[in-house]
Amino acid sequence: MEIRGLRKSFGTLEVLRGIDLSVRRHEVVSIIGPSGSGKSTLLRCVNRLTEPDGGEVWVDGQLVTDPRADIDRIRTHVGIVFQSFNLFPHRTALGNVSLALEKVLAMPKEAARERALTELEHVGLGGKVSSYPSELSGGQQQRVAIARALAMRPSVMLFDEVTSALDPELVGEVLEVMRRLAAEGMTMLVVTHEMAFARQVCHRVVFMDAGLVVEEGPPERIFSAPEHPRTREFLRLTD
């Protein structure tokens, strides 16, 4: 994934001020920074859930920001998981995961069901396939959301603060799924406040502030010897 000169404003508020960022295949990159720094907007611009005002986004050699791009097809290759689970309350875990396979990929119902079962097993929910969202914990609901994204067989996964809405005791089960995906070689761009995850799992850490990439590098350097004063201040406050 290649992001070049990405810009986005909401009215007079310039949220992204020319972002350059690349993510190599099988790389896990975390984005950290204070609230309001543009992290979530950046992710939403990658698959044009939010339309950027300028710059380019490339995924697997496809120019996502080309107005002529088949964005629906591109989105099947870019999985995204938000802090809110966005599950259909009237569908079971299995139904939530299989729905897009049937409606978007036009898979036969039985094939969609088998793939959905596989992905629910993948995230440790093989015993909850018939449960409705109201019968699941927040961590389990988030894992259903991850399974739903994985079922599309994306080439890259975007995670937008997926643990921020969870009770502290449920955070670990979601992070464990993400650790496992990283170990399996999934390409991931992760906006997170979980500094231990960024330090232990990610290949590279990007610090954003006020719509800019202030500093990036390997976790051991960013966390142990950050070069920019703003990075040092942010990490001191989150320590």
JSON list of C-alpha atoms in Angstrom, two decimals:
[
{"chain": "A", "resi": 1, "resn": "MET", "atom": "CA", "xyz": [0.00, 0.00, 0.00]},
{"chain": "A", "resi": 2, "resn": "GLU", "atom": "CA", "xyz": [1.33, 3.42, -0.98]},
{"chain": "A", "resi": 3, "resn": "ILE", "atom": "CA", "xyz": [-0.10, 6.75, 0.23]},
{"chain": "A", "resi": 4, "resn": "ARG", "atom": "CA", "xyz": [1.25, 9.90, -1.38]},
{"chain": "A", "resi": 5, "resn": "GLY", "atom": "CA", "xyz": [0.43, 13.48, -0.43]},
{"chain": "A", "resi": 6, "resn": "LEU", "atom": "CA", "xyz": [-2.96, 12.59, 1.06]},
{"chain": "A", "resi": 7, "resn": "ARG", "atom": "CA", "xyz": [-5.00, 15.61, 2.09]},
{"chain": "A", "resi": 8, "resn": "LYS", "atom": "CA", "xyz": [-8.44, 15.98, 3.67]},
{"chain": "A", "resi": 9, "resn": "SER", "atom": "CA", "xyz": [-10.29, 18.96, 5.13]},
{"chain": "A", "resi": 10, "resn": "PHE", "atom": "CA", "xyz": [-13.66, 19.28, 6.79]},
{"chain": "A", "resi": 11, "resn": "GLY", "atom": "CA", "xyz": [-14.68, 22.87, 6.19]},
{"chain": "A", "resi": 12, "resn": "THR", "atom": "CA", "xyz": [-11.82, 25.03, 7.38]},
{"chain": "A", "resi": 13, "resn": "LEU", "atom": "CA", "xyz": [-10.30, 22.21, 9.46]},
{"chain": "A", "resi": 14, "resn": "GLU", "atom": "CA", "xyz": [-7.37, 20.60, 7.66]},
{"chain": "A", "resi": 15, "resn": "VAL", "atom": "CA", "xyz": [-7.31, 17.05, 9.06]},
{"chain": "A", "resi": 16, "resn": "LEU", "atom": "CA", "xyz": [-4.72, 15.47, 6.74]},
{"chain": "A", "resi": 17, "resn": "ARG", "atom": "CA", "xyz": [-1.99, 17.78, 5.53]},
{"chain": "A", "resi": 18, "resn": "GLY", "atom": "CA", "xyz": [-0.09, 15.75, 2.96]},
{"chain": "A", "resi": 19, "resn": "ILE", "atom": "CA", "xyz": [0.46, 12.22, 4.31]},
{"chain": "A", "resi": 20, "resn": "ASP", "atom": "CA", "xyz": [3.13, 9.99, 2.77]},
{"chain": "A", "resi": 21, "resn": "LEU", "atom": "CA", "xyz": [3.13, 6.40, 4.03]},
{"chain": "A", "resi": 22, "resn": "SER", "atom": "CA", "xyz": [3.91, 2.96, 2.61]},
{"chain": "A", "resi": 23, "resn": "VAL", "atom": "CA", "xyz": [3.09, -0.51, 3.92]},
{"chain": "A", "resi": 24, "resn": "ARG", "atom": "CA", "xyz": [4.94, -3.47, 2.42]},
{"chain": "A", "resi": 25, "resn": "ARG", "atom": "CA", "xyz": [3.36, -6.87, 1.90]},
{"chain": "A", "resi": 26, "resn": "HIS", "atom": "CA", "xyz": [3.24, -8.88, 5.17]},
{"chain": "A", "resi": 27, "resn": "GLU", "atom": "CA", "xyz": [4.22, -5.78, 7.18]},
{"chain": "A", "resi": 28, "resn": "VAL", "atom": "CA", "xyz": [2.36, -4.66, 10.31]},
{"chain": "A", "resi": 29, "resn": "VAL", "atom": "CA", "xyz": [2.42, -0.88, 10.79]},
{"chain": "A", "resi": 30, "resn": "SER", "atom": "CA", "xyz": [0.84, 0.88, 13.74]},
{"chain": "A", "resi": 31, "resn": "ILE", "atom": "CA", "xyz": [-0.24, 4.52, 13.80]},
{"chain": "A", "resi": 32, "resn": "ILE", "atom": "CA", "xyz": [-0.15, 6.22, 17.17]},
{"chain": "A", "resi": 33, "resn": "GLY", "atom": "CA", "xyz": [-0.85, 9.78, 18.20]},
{"chain": "A", "resi": 34, "resn": "PRO", "atom": "CA", "xyz": [-3.23, 12.01, 20.14]},
{"chain": "A", "resi": 35, "resn": "SER", "atom": "CA", "xyz": [-6.96, 12.16, 19.47]},
{"chain": "A", "resi": 36, "resn": "GLY", "atom": "CA", "xyz": [-7.75, 14.48, 16.59]},
{"chain": "A", "resi": 37, "resn": "SER", "atom": "CA", "xyz": [-4.45, 13.91, 14.81]},
{"chain": "A", "resi": 38, "resn": "GLY", "atom": "CA", "xyz": [-6.12, 12.45, 11.70]},
{"chain": "A", "resi": 39, "resn": "LYS", "atom": "CA", "xyz": [-5.42, 8.75, 12.26]},
{"chain": "A", "resi": 40, "resn": "SER", "atom": "CA", "xyz": [-8.95, 7.45, 11.71]},
{"chain": "A", "resi": 41, "resn": "THR", "atom": "CA", "xyz": [-9.57, 9.81, 8.79]},
{"chain": "A", "resi": 42, "resn": "LEU", "atom": "CA", "xyz": [-6.44, 8.43, 7.15]},
{"chain": "A", "resi": 43, "resn": "LEU", "atom": "CA", "xyz": [-7.77, 4.87, 7.36]},
{"chain": "A", "resi": 44, "resn": "ARG", "atom": "CA", "xyz": [-11.17, 5.88, 6.03]},
{"chain": "A", "resi": 45, "resn": "CYS", "atom": "CA", "xyz": [-9.52, 7.63, 3.08]},
{"chain": "A", "resi": 46, "resn": "VAL", "atom": "CA", "xyz": [-7.58, 4.47, 2.17]},
{"chain": "A", "resi": 47, "resn": "ASN", "atom": "CA", "xyz": [-10.74, 2.76, 0.91]},
{"chain": "A", "resi": 48, "resn": "ARG", "atom": "CA", "xyz": [-12.64, 6.00, 0.26]},
{"chain": "A", "resi": 49, "resn": "LEU", "atom": "CA", "xyz": [-15.23, 5.68, 2.99]},
{"chain": "A", "resi": 50, "resn": "THR", "atom": "CA", "xyz": [-14.12, 9.28, 3.32]},
{"chain": "A", "resi": 51, "resn": "GLU", "atom": "CA", "xyz": [-13.22, 10.95, 0.03]},
{"chain": "A", "resi": 52, "resn": "PRO", "atom": "CA", "xyz": [-9.78, 12.57, 0.14]},
{"chain": "A", "resi": 53, "resn": "ASP", "atom": "CA", "xyz": [-9.33, 16.08, -1.24]},
{"chain": "A", "resi": 54, "resn": "GLY", "atom": "CA", "xyz": [-5.96, 15.34, -2.81]},
{"chain": "A", "resi": 55, "resn": "GLY", "atom": "CA", "xyz": [-3.13, 12.86, -3.08]},
{"chain": "A", "resi": 56, "resn": "GLU", "atom": "CA", "xyz": [-3.04, 9.22, -4.12]},
{"chain": "A", "resi": 57, "resn": "VAL", "atom": "CA", "xyz": [-3.69, 5.85, -2.50]},
{"chain": "A", "resi": 58, "resn": "TRP", "atom": "CA", "xyz": [-2.39, 2.69, -4.19]},
{"chain": "A", "resi": 59, "resn": "VAL", "atom": "CA", "xyz": [-3.29, -0.82, -3.05]},
{"chain": "A", "resi": 60, "resn": "ASP", "atom": "CA", "xyz": [-1.85, -3.84, -4.86]},
{"chain": "A", "resi": 61, "resn": "GLY", "atom": "CA", "xyz": [-0.96, -1.64, -7.81]},
{"chain": "A", "resi": 62, "resn": "GLN", "atom": "CA", "xyz": [-4.50, -0.24, -8.08]},
{"chain": "A", "resi": 63, "resn": "LEU", "atom": "CA", "xyz": [-4.99, 3.52, -7.84]},
{"chain": "A", "resi": 64, "resn": "VAL", "atom": "CA", "xyz": [-7.81, 3.63, -5.27]},
{"chain": "A", "resi": 65, "resn": "THR", "atom": "CA", "xyz": [-8.22, 7.40, -5.62]},
{"chain": "A", "resi": 66, "resn": "ASP", "atom": "CA", "xyz": [-8.80, 7.25, -9.37]},
{"chain": "A", "resi": 67, "resn": "PRO", "atom": "CA", "xyz": [-12.39, 8.52, -9.87]},
{"chain": "A", "resi": 68, "resn": "ARG", "atom": "CA", "xyz": [-12.87, 5.72, -12.41]},
{"chain": "A", "resi": 69, "resn": "ALA", "atom": "CA", "xyz": [-11.74, 3.00, -9.98]},
{"chain": "A", "resi": 70, "resn": "ASP", "atom": "CA", "xyz": [-14.21, 0.22, -9.19]},
{"chain": "A", "resi": 71, "resn": "ILE", "atom": "CA", "xyz": [-14.23, 1.09, -5.50]},
{"chain": "A", "resi": 72, "resn": "ASP", "atom": "CA", "xyz": [-16.63, -1.71, -4.54]},
{"chain": "A", "resi": 73, "resn": "ARG", "atom": "CA", "xyz": [-14.25, -4.28, -6.01]},
{"chain": "A", "resi": 74, "resn": "ILE", "atom": "CA", "xyz": [-11.23, -2.64, -4.41]},
{"chain": "A", "resi": 75, "resn": "ARG", "atom": "CA", "xyz": [-12.93, -2.64, -1.00]},
{"chain": "A", "resi": 76, "resn": "THR", "atom": "CA", "xyz": [-13.21, -6.43, -1.13]},
{"chain": "A", "resi": 77, "resn": "HIS", "atom": "CA", "xyz": [-9.39, -6.45, -0.98]},
{"chain": "A", "resi": 78, "resn": "VAL", "atom": "CA", "xyz": [-9.11, -3.92, 1.85]},
{"chain": "A", "resi": 79, "resn": "GLY", "atom": "CA", "xyz": [-10.71, -5.19, 5.05]},
{"chain": "A", "resi": 80, "resn": "ILE", "atom": "CA", "xyz": [-11.53, -2.62, 7.73]},
{"chain": "A", "resi": 81, "resn": "VAL", "atom": "CA", "xyz": [-12.61, -3.11, 11.34]},
{"chain": "A", "resi": 82, "resn": "PHE", "atom": "CA", "xyz": [-13.86, -0.18, 13.43]},
{"chain": "A", "resi": 83, "resn": "GLN", "atom": "CA", "xyz": [-14.14, 0.39, 17.17]},
{"chain": "A", "resi": 84, "resn": "SER", "atom": "CA", "xyz": [-17.92, -0.02, 16.83]},
{"chain": "A", "resi": 85, "resn": "PHE", "atom": "CA", "xyz": [-18.80, -3.57, 15.83]},
{"chain": "A", "resi": 86, "resn": "ASN", "atom": "CA", "xyz": [-21.51, -2.70, 13.26]},
{"chain": "A", "resi": 87, "resn": "LEU", "atom": "CA", "xyz": [-23.08, -6.15, 13.45]},
{"chain": "A", "resi": 88, "resn": "PHE", "atom": "CA", "xyz": [-26.64, -6.86, 12.35]},
{"chain": "A", "resi": 89, "resn": "PRO", "atom": "CA", "xyz": [-28.52, -7.58, 15.61]},
{"chain": "A", "resi": 90, "resn": "HIS", "atom": "CA", "xyz": [-31.05, -9.87, 13.90]},
{"chain": "A", "resi": 91, "resn": "ARG", "atom": "CA", "xyz": [-28.40, -12.15, 12.38]},
{"chain": "A", "resi": 92, "resn": "THR", "atom": "CA", "xyz": [-26.29, -14.76, 14.13]},
{"chain": "A", "resi": 93, "resn": "ALA", "atom": "CA", "xyz": [-22.51, -14.62, 14.17]},
{"chain": "A", "resi": 94, "resn": "LEU", "atom": "CA", "xyz": [-22.56, -16.98, 11.21]},
{"chain": "A", "resi": 95, "resn": "GLY", "atom": "CA", "xyz": [-25.12, -14.86, 9.39]},
{"chain": "A", "resi": 96, "resn": "ASN", "atom": "CA", "xyz": [-23.15, -11.67, 9.97]},
{"chain": "A", "resi": 97, "resn": "VAL", "atom": "CA", "xyz": [-20.03, -13.18, 8.44]},
{"chain": "A", "resi": 98, "resn": "SER", "atom": "CA", "xyz": [-21.71, -14.94, 5.51]},
{"chain": "A", "resi": 99, "resn": "LEU", "atom": "CA", "xyz": [-23.95, -12.05, 4.42]},
{"chain": "A", "resi": 100, "resn": "ALA", "atom": "CA", "xyz": [-21.34, -10.08, 2.45]},
{"chain": "A", "resi": 101, "resn": "LEU", "atom": "CA", "xyz": [-20.01, -13.27, 0.88]},
{"chain": "A", "resi": 102, "resn": "GLU", "atom": "CA", "xyz": [-23.46, -13.96, -0.55]},
{"chain": "A", "resi": 103, "resn": "LYS", "atom": "CA", "xyz": [-24.44, -10.38, -1.41]},
{"chain": "A", "resi": 104, "resn": "VAL", "atom": "CA", "xyz": [-21.10, -8.86, -2.49]},
{"chain": "A", "resi": 105, "resn": "LEU", "atom": "CA", "xyz": [-19.13, -11.83, -3.80]},
{"chain": "A", "resi": 106, "resn": "ALA", "atom": "CA", "xyz": [-22.24, -13.70, -4.97]},
{"chain": "A", "resi": 107, "resn": "MET", "atom": "CA", "xyz": [-21.04, -16.92, -3.38]},
{"chain": "A", "resi": 108, "resn": "PRO", "atom": "CA", "xyz": [-23.50, -19.83, -3.19]},
{"chain": "A", "resi": 109, "resn": "LYS", "atom": "CA", "xyz": [-25.10, -20.02, 0.24]},
{"chain": "A", "resi": 110, "resn": "GLU", "atom": "CA", "xyz": [-23.38, -23.25, 1.29]},
{"chain": "A", "resi": 111, "resn": "ALA", "atom": "CA", "xyz": [-19.94, -22.07, 0.15]},
{"chain": "A", "resi": 112, "resn": "ALA", "atom": "CA", "xyz": [-20.46, -18.79, 2.03]},
{"chain": "A", "resi": 113, "resn": "ARG", "atom": "CA", "xyz": [-21.50, -20.72, 5.11]},
{"chain": "A", "resi": 114, "resn": "GLU", "atom": "CA", "xyz": [-18.38, -22.92, 4.99]},
{"chain": "A", "resi": 115, "resn": "ARG", "atom": "CA", "xyz": [-16.06, -19.94, 4.61]},
{"chain": "A", "resi": 116, "resn": "ALA", "atom": "CA", "xyz": [-17.84, -18.09, 7.41]},
{"chain": "A", "resi": 117, "resn": "LEU", "atom": "CA", "xyz": [-17.46, -21.12, 9.70]},
{"chain": "A", "resi": 118, "resn": "THR", "atom": "CA", "xyz": [-13.76, -21.28, 8.85]},
{"chain": "A", "resi": 119, "resn": "GLU", "atom": "CA", "xyz": [-13.20, -17.63, 9.75]},
{"chain": "A", "resi": 120, "resn": "LEU", "atom": "CA", "xyz": [-15.20, -17.84, 12.97]},
{"chain": "A", "resi": 121, "resn": "GLU", "atom": "CA", "xyz": [-13.01, -20.79, 13.97]},
{"chain": "A", "resi": 122, "resn": "HIS", "atom": "CA", "xyz": [-10.00, -18.68, 12.99]},
{"chain": "A", "resi": 123, "resn": "VAL", "atom": "CA", "xyz": [-10.93, -16.02, 15.56]},
{"chain": "A", "resi": 124, "resn": "GLY", "atom": "CA", "xyz": [-11.80, -18.57, 18.25]},
{"chain": "A", "resi": 125, "resn": "LEU", "atom": "CA", "xyz": [-15.59, -18.43, 17.95]},
{"chain": "A", "resi": 126, "resn": "GLY", "atom": "CA", "xyz": [-16.36, -21.86, 16.53]},
{"chain": "A", "resi": 127, "resn": "GLY", "atom": "CA", "xyz": [-18.68, -22.49, 19.47]},
{"chain": "A", "resi": 128, "resn": "LYS", "atom": "CA", "xyz": [-20.63, -19.24, 19.00]},
{"chain": "A", "resi": 129, "resn": "VAL", "atom": "CA", "xyz": [-21.75, -19.48, 15.38]},
{"chain": "A", "resi": 130, "resn": "SER", "atom": "CA", "xyz": [-25.47, -19.56, 16.29]},
{"chain": "A", "resi": 131, "resn": "SER", "atom": "CA", "xyz": [-25.27, -16.75, 18.85]},
{"chain": "A", "resi": 132, "resn": "TYR", "atom": "CA", "xyz": [-26.76, -13.33, 18.20]},
{"chain": "A", "resi": 133, "resn": "PRO", "atom": "CA", "xyz": [-24.75, -10.16, 18.94]},
{"chain": "A", "resi": 134, "resn": "SER", "atom": "CA", "xyz": [-26.81, -9.52, 22.10]},
{"chain": "A", "resi": 135, "resn": "GLU", "atom": "CA", "xyz": [-25.63, -12.91, 23.41]},
{"chain": "A", "resi": 136, "resn": "LEU", "atom": "CA", "xyz": [-21.94, -12.11, 22.85]},
{"chain": "A", "resi": 137, "resn": "SER", "atom": "CA", "xyz": [-19.49, -10.05, 24.87]},
{"chain": "A", "resi": 138, "resn": "GLY", "atom": "CA", "xyz": [-17.95, -6.95, 23.33]},
{"chain": "A", "resi": 139, "resn": "GLY", "atom": "CA", "xyz": [-14.74, -8.84, 22.65]},
{"chain": "A", "resi": 140, "resn": "GLN", "atom": "CA", "xyz": [-16.63, -11.64, 20.95]},
{"chain": "A", "resi": 141, "resn": "GLN", "atom": "CA", "xyz": [-18.61, -9.17, 18.84]},
{"chain": "A", "resi": 142, "resn": "GLN", "atom": "CA", "xyz": [-15.39, -7.51, 17.74]},
{"chain": "A", "resi": 143, "resn": "ARG", "atom": "CA", "xyz": [-13.97, -10.89, 16.78]},
{"chain": "A", "resi": 144, "resn": "VAL", "atom": "CA", "xyz": [-17.07, -11.54, 14.66]},
{"chain": "A", "resi": 145, "resn": "ALA", "atom": "CA", "xyz": [-16.38, -8.22, 12.93]},
{"chain": "A", "resi": 146, "resn": "ILE", "atom": "CA", "xyz": [-12.79, -9.31, 12.29]},
{"chain": "A", "resi": 147, "resn": "ALA", "atom": "CA", "xyz": [-13.99, -12.67, 10.92]},
{"chain": "A", "resi": 148, "resn": "ARG", "atom": "CA", "xyz": [-16.41, -10.84, 8.63]},
{"chain": "A", "resi": 149, "resn": "ALA", "atom": "CA", "xyz": [-13.56, -8.77, 7.18]},
{"chain": "A", "resi": 150, "resn": "LEU", "atom": "CA", "xyz": [-11.24, -11.77, 6.87]},
{"chain": "A", "resi": 151, "resn": "ALA", "atom": "CA", "xyz": [-13.89, -13.78, 5.04]},
{"chain": "A", "resi": 152, "resn": "MET", "atom": "CA", "xyz": [-13.53, -11.46, 2.04]},
{"chain": "A", "resi": 153, "resn": "ARG", "atom": "CA", "xyz": [-9.90, -12.65, 1.73]},
{"chain": "A", "resi": 154, "resn": "PRO", "atom": "CA", "xyz": [-8.43, -9.11, 1.80]},
{"chain": "A", "resi": 155, "resn": "SER", "atom": "CA", "xyz": [-4.84, -8.39, 0.87]},
{"chain": "A", "resi": 156, "resn": "VAL", "atom": "CA", "xyz": [-4.60, -5.74, 3.61]},
{"chain": "A", "resi": 157, "resn": "MET", "atom": "CA", "xyz": [-6.45, -5.24, 6.90]},
{"chain": "A", "resi": 158, "resn": "LEU", "atom": "CA", "xyz": [-7.13, -1.85, 8.48]},
{"chain": "A", "resi": 159, "resn": "PHE", "atom": "CA", "xyz": [-7.88, -1.70, 12.21]},
{"chain": "A", "resi": 160, "resn": "ASP", "atom": "CA", "xyz": [-9.26, 1.53, 13.65]},
{"chain": "A", "resi": 161, "resn": "GLU", "atom": "CA", "xyz": [-8.85, 1.55, 17.44]},
{"chain": "A", "resi": 162, "resn": "VAL", "atom": "CA", "xyz": [-10.69, -1.76, 17.63]},
{"chain": "A", "resi": 163, "resn": "THR", "atom": "CA", "xyz": [-10.17, -2.19, 21.38]},
{"chain": "A", "resi": 164, "resn": "SER", "atom": "CA", "xyz": [-11.12, 1.32, 22.51]},
{"chain": "A", "resi": 165, "resn": "ALA", "atom": "CA", "xyz": [-14.80, 0.47, 23.12]},
{"chain": "A", "resi": 166, "resn": "LEU", "atom": "CA", "xyz": [-14.05, -2.71, 25.08]},
{"chain": "A", "resi": 167, "resn": "ASP", "atom": "CA", "xyz": [-13.86, -3.31, 28.79]},
{"chain": "A", "resi": 168, "resn": "PRO", "atom": "CA", "xyz": [-10.21, -3.76, 29.81]},
{"chain": "A", "resi": 169, "resn": "GLU", "atom": "CA", "xyz": [-10.59, -7.48, 30.52]},
{"chain": "A", "resi": 170, "resn": "LEU", "atom": "CA", "xyz": [-11.86, -8.06, 26.95]},
{"chain": "A", "resi": 171, "resn": "VAL", "atom": "CA", "xyz": [-9.06, -6.21, 25.16]},
{"chain": "A", "resi": 172, "resn": "GLY", "atom": "CA", "xyz": [-6.61, -9.12, 25.35]},
{"chain": "A", "resi": 173, "resn": "GLU", "atom": "CA", "xyz": [-8.75, -11.57, 23.40]},
{"chain": "A", "resi": 174, "resn": "VAL", "atom": "CA", "xyz": [-9.03, -9.18, 20.44]},
{"chain": "A", "resi": 175, "resn": "LEU", "atom": "CA", "xyz": [-5.34, -8.31, 20.51]},
{"chain": "A", "resi": 176, "resn": "GLU", "atom": "CA", "xyz": [-4.50, -12.02, 20.57]},
{"chain": "A", "resi": 177, "resn": "VAL", "atom": "CA", "xyz": [-6.40, -12.50, 17.29]},
{"chain": "A", "resi": 178, "resn": "MET", "atom": "CA", "xyz": [-4.48, -9.58, 15.79]},
{"chain": "A", "resi": 179, "resn": "ARG", "atom": "CA", "xyz": [-1.17, -11.02, 17.02]},
{"chain": "A", "resi": 180, "resn": "ARG", "atom": "CA", "xyz": [-2.04, -14.30, 15.35]},
{"chain": "A", "resi": 181, "resn": "LEU", "atom": "CA", "xyz": [-2.90, -12.56, 12.08]},
{"chain": "A", "resi": 182, "resn": "ALA", "atom": "CA", "xyz": [0.41, -10.72, 12.20]},
{"chain": "A", "resi": 183, "resn": "ALA", "atom": "CA", "xyz": [2.26, -14.00, 12.77]},
{"chain": "A", "resi": 184, "resn": "GLU", "atom": "CA", "xyz": [0.44, -15.49, 9.76]},
{"chain": "A", "resi": 185, "resn": "GLY", "atom": "CA", "xyz": [1.76, -12.69, 7.55]},
{"chain": "A", "resi": 186, "resn": "MET", "atom": "CA", "xyz": [-1.34, -10.55, 7.13]},
{"chain": "A", "resi": 187, "resn": "THR", "atom": "CA", "xyz": [-0.55, -7.02, 5.91]},
{"chain": "A", "resi": 188, "resn": "MET", "atom": "CA", "xyz": [-1.99, -4.70, 8.55]},
{"chain": "A", "resi": 189, "resn": "LEU", "atom": "CA", "xyz": [-2.29, -0.97, 9.20]},
{"chain": "A", "resi": 190, "resn": "VAL", "atom": "CA", "xyz": [-3.38, -0.48, 12.81]},
{"chain": "A", "resi": 191, "resn": "VAL", "atom": "CA", "xyz": [-4.51, 2.71, 14.51]},
{"chain": "A", "resi": 192, "resn": "THR", "atom": "CA", "xyz": [-4.14, 1.95, 18.20]},
{"chain": "A", "resi": 193, "resn": "HIS", "atom": "CA", "xyz": [-3.68, 3.27, 21.71]},
{"chain": "A", "resi": 194, "resn": "GLU", "atom": "CA", "xyz": [-2.29, -0.12, 22.77]},
{"chain": "A", "resi": 195, "resn": "MET", "atom": "CA", "xyz": [1.38, 0.79, 23.07]},
{"chain": "A", "resi": 196, "resn": "ALA", "atom": "CA", "xyz": [2.46, -2.71, 24.11]},
{"chain": "A", "resi": 197, "resn": "PHE", "atom": "CA", "xyz": [0.92, -4.14, 20.93]},
{"chain": "A", "resi": 198, "resn": "ALA", "atom": "CA", "xyz": [2.62, -1.49, 18.79]},
{"chain": "A", "resi": 199, "resn": "ARG", "atom": "CA", "xyz": [5.94, -2.18, 20.48]},
{"chain": "A", "resi": 200, "resn": "GLN", "atom": "CA", "xyz": [5.83, -5.98, 20.47]},
{"chain": "A", "resi": 201, "resn": "VAL", "atom": "CA", "xyz": [3.98, -6.90, 17.28]},
{"chain": "A", "resi": 202, "resn": "CYS", "atom": "CA", "xyz": [4.48, -4.16, 14.70]},
{"chain": "A", "resi": 203, "resn": "HIS", "atom": "CA", "xyz": [7.37, -3.87, 12.28]},
{"chain": "A", "resi": 204, "resn": "ARG", "atom": "CA", "xyz": [7.08, -0.10, 12.15]},
{"chain": "A", "resi": 205, "resn": "VAL", "atom": "CA", "xyz": [5.44, 2.63, 14.24]},
{"chain": "A", "resi": 206, "resn": "VAL", "atom": "CA", "xyz": [4.14, 5.90, 12.77]},
{"chain": "A", "resi": 207, "resn": "PHE", "atom": "CA", "xyz": [3.50, 8.88, 15.06]},
{"chain": "A", "resi": 208, "resn": "MET", "atom": "CA", "xyz": [0.93, 11.36, 13.75]},
{"chain": "A", "resi": 209, "resn": "ASP", "atom": "CA", "xyz": [0.05, 14.76, 15.12]},
{"chain": "A", "resi": 210, "resn": "ALA", "atom": "CA", "xyz": [-2.05, 17.60, 13.68]},
{"chain": "A", "resi": 211, "resn": "GLY", "atom": "CA", "xyz": [-2.56, 15.84, 10.35]},
{"chain": "A", "resi": 212, "resn": "LEU", "atom": "CA", "xyz": [1.10, 15.08, 9.71]},
{"chain": "A", "resi": 213, "resn": "VAL", "atom": "CA", "xyz": [3.43, 12.12, 10.02]},
{"chain": "A", "resi": 214, "resn": "VAL", "atom": "CA", "xyz": [5.84, 13.52, 12.59]},
{"chain": "A", "resi": 215, "resn": "GLU", "atom": "CA", "xyz": [8.09, 10.49, 12.96]},
{"chain": "A", "resi": 216, "resn": "GLU", "atom": "CA", "xyz": [8.25, 6.83, 11.96]},
{"chain": "A", "resi": 217, "resn": "GLY", "atom": "CA", "xyz": [10.62, 3.95, 12.49]},
{"chain": "A", "resi": 218, "resn": "PRO", "atom": "CA", "xyz": [11.10, 0.56, 14.12]},
{"chain": "A", "resi": 219, "resn": "PRO", "atom": "CA", "xyz": [9.32, 0.20, 17.49]},
{"chain": "A", "resi": 220, "resn": "GLU", "atom": "CA", "xyz": [12.50, -0.17, 19.51]},
{"chain": "A", "resi": 221, "resn": "ARG", "atom": "CA", "xyz": [13.74, 3.23, 18.32]},
{"chain": "A", "resi": 222, "resn": "ILE", "atom": "CA", "xyz": [10.41, 5.08, 18.46]},
{"chain": "A", "resi": 223, "resn": "PHE", "atom": "CA", "xyz": [9.69, 3.91, 22.02]},
{"chain": "A", "resi": 224, "resn": "SER", "atom": "CA", "xyz": [13.23, 3.97, 23.38]},
{"chain": "A", "resi": 225, "resn": "ALA", "atom": "CA", "xyz": [14.82, 6.92, 21.58]},
{"chain": "A", "resi": 226, "resn": "PRO", "atom": "CA", "xyz": [12.26, 9.06, 19.72]},
{"chain": "A", "resi": 227, "resn": "GLU", "atom": "CA", "xyz": [13.89, 11.88, 17.80]},
{"chain": "A", "resi": 228, "resn": "HIS", "atom": "CA", "xyz": [11.08, 14.45, 17.66]},
{"chain": "A", "resi": 229, "resn": "PRO", "atom": "CA", "xyz": [10.16, 16.41, 20.81]},
{"chain": "A", "resi": 230, "resn": "ARG", "atom": "CA", "xyz": [6.43, 15.95, 20.11]},
{"chain": "A", "resi": 231, "resn": "THR", "atom": "CA", "xyz": [6.85, 12.16, 19.96]},
{"chain": "A", "resi": 232, "resn": "ARG", "atom": "CA", "xyz": [8.77, 12.21, 23.24]},
{"chain": "A", "resi": 233, "resn": "GLU", "atom": "CA", "xyz": [6.05, 14.30, 24.89]},
{"chain": "A", "resi": 234, "resn": "PHE", "atom": "CA", "xyz": [3.25, 12.01, 23.66]},
{"chain": "A", "resi": 235, "resn": "LEU", "atom": "CA", "xyz": [4.99, 8.83, 24.82]},
{"chain": "A", "resi": 236, "resn": "ARG", "atom": "CA", "xyz": [5.80, 10.38, 28.19]},
{"chain": "A", "resi": 237, "resn": "LEU", "atom": "CA", "xyz": [2.11, 11.16, 28.72]},
{"chain": "A", "resi": 238, "resn": "THR", "atom": "CA", "xyz": [1.00, 7.64, 27.72]},
{"chain": "A", "resi": 239, "resn": "ASP", "atom": "CA", "xyz": [3.67, 5.82, 29.74]}
]
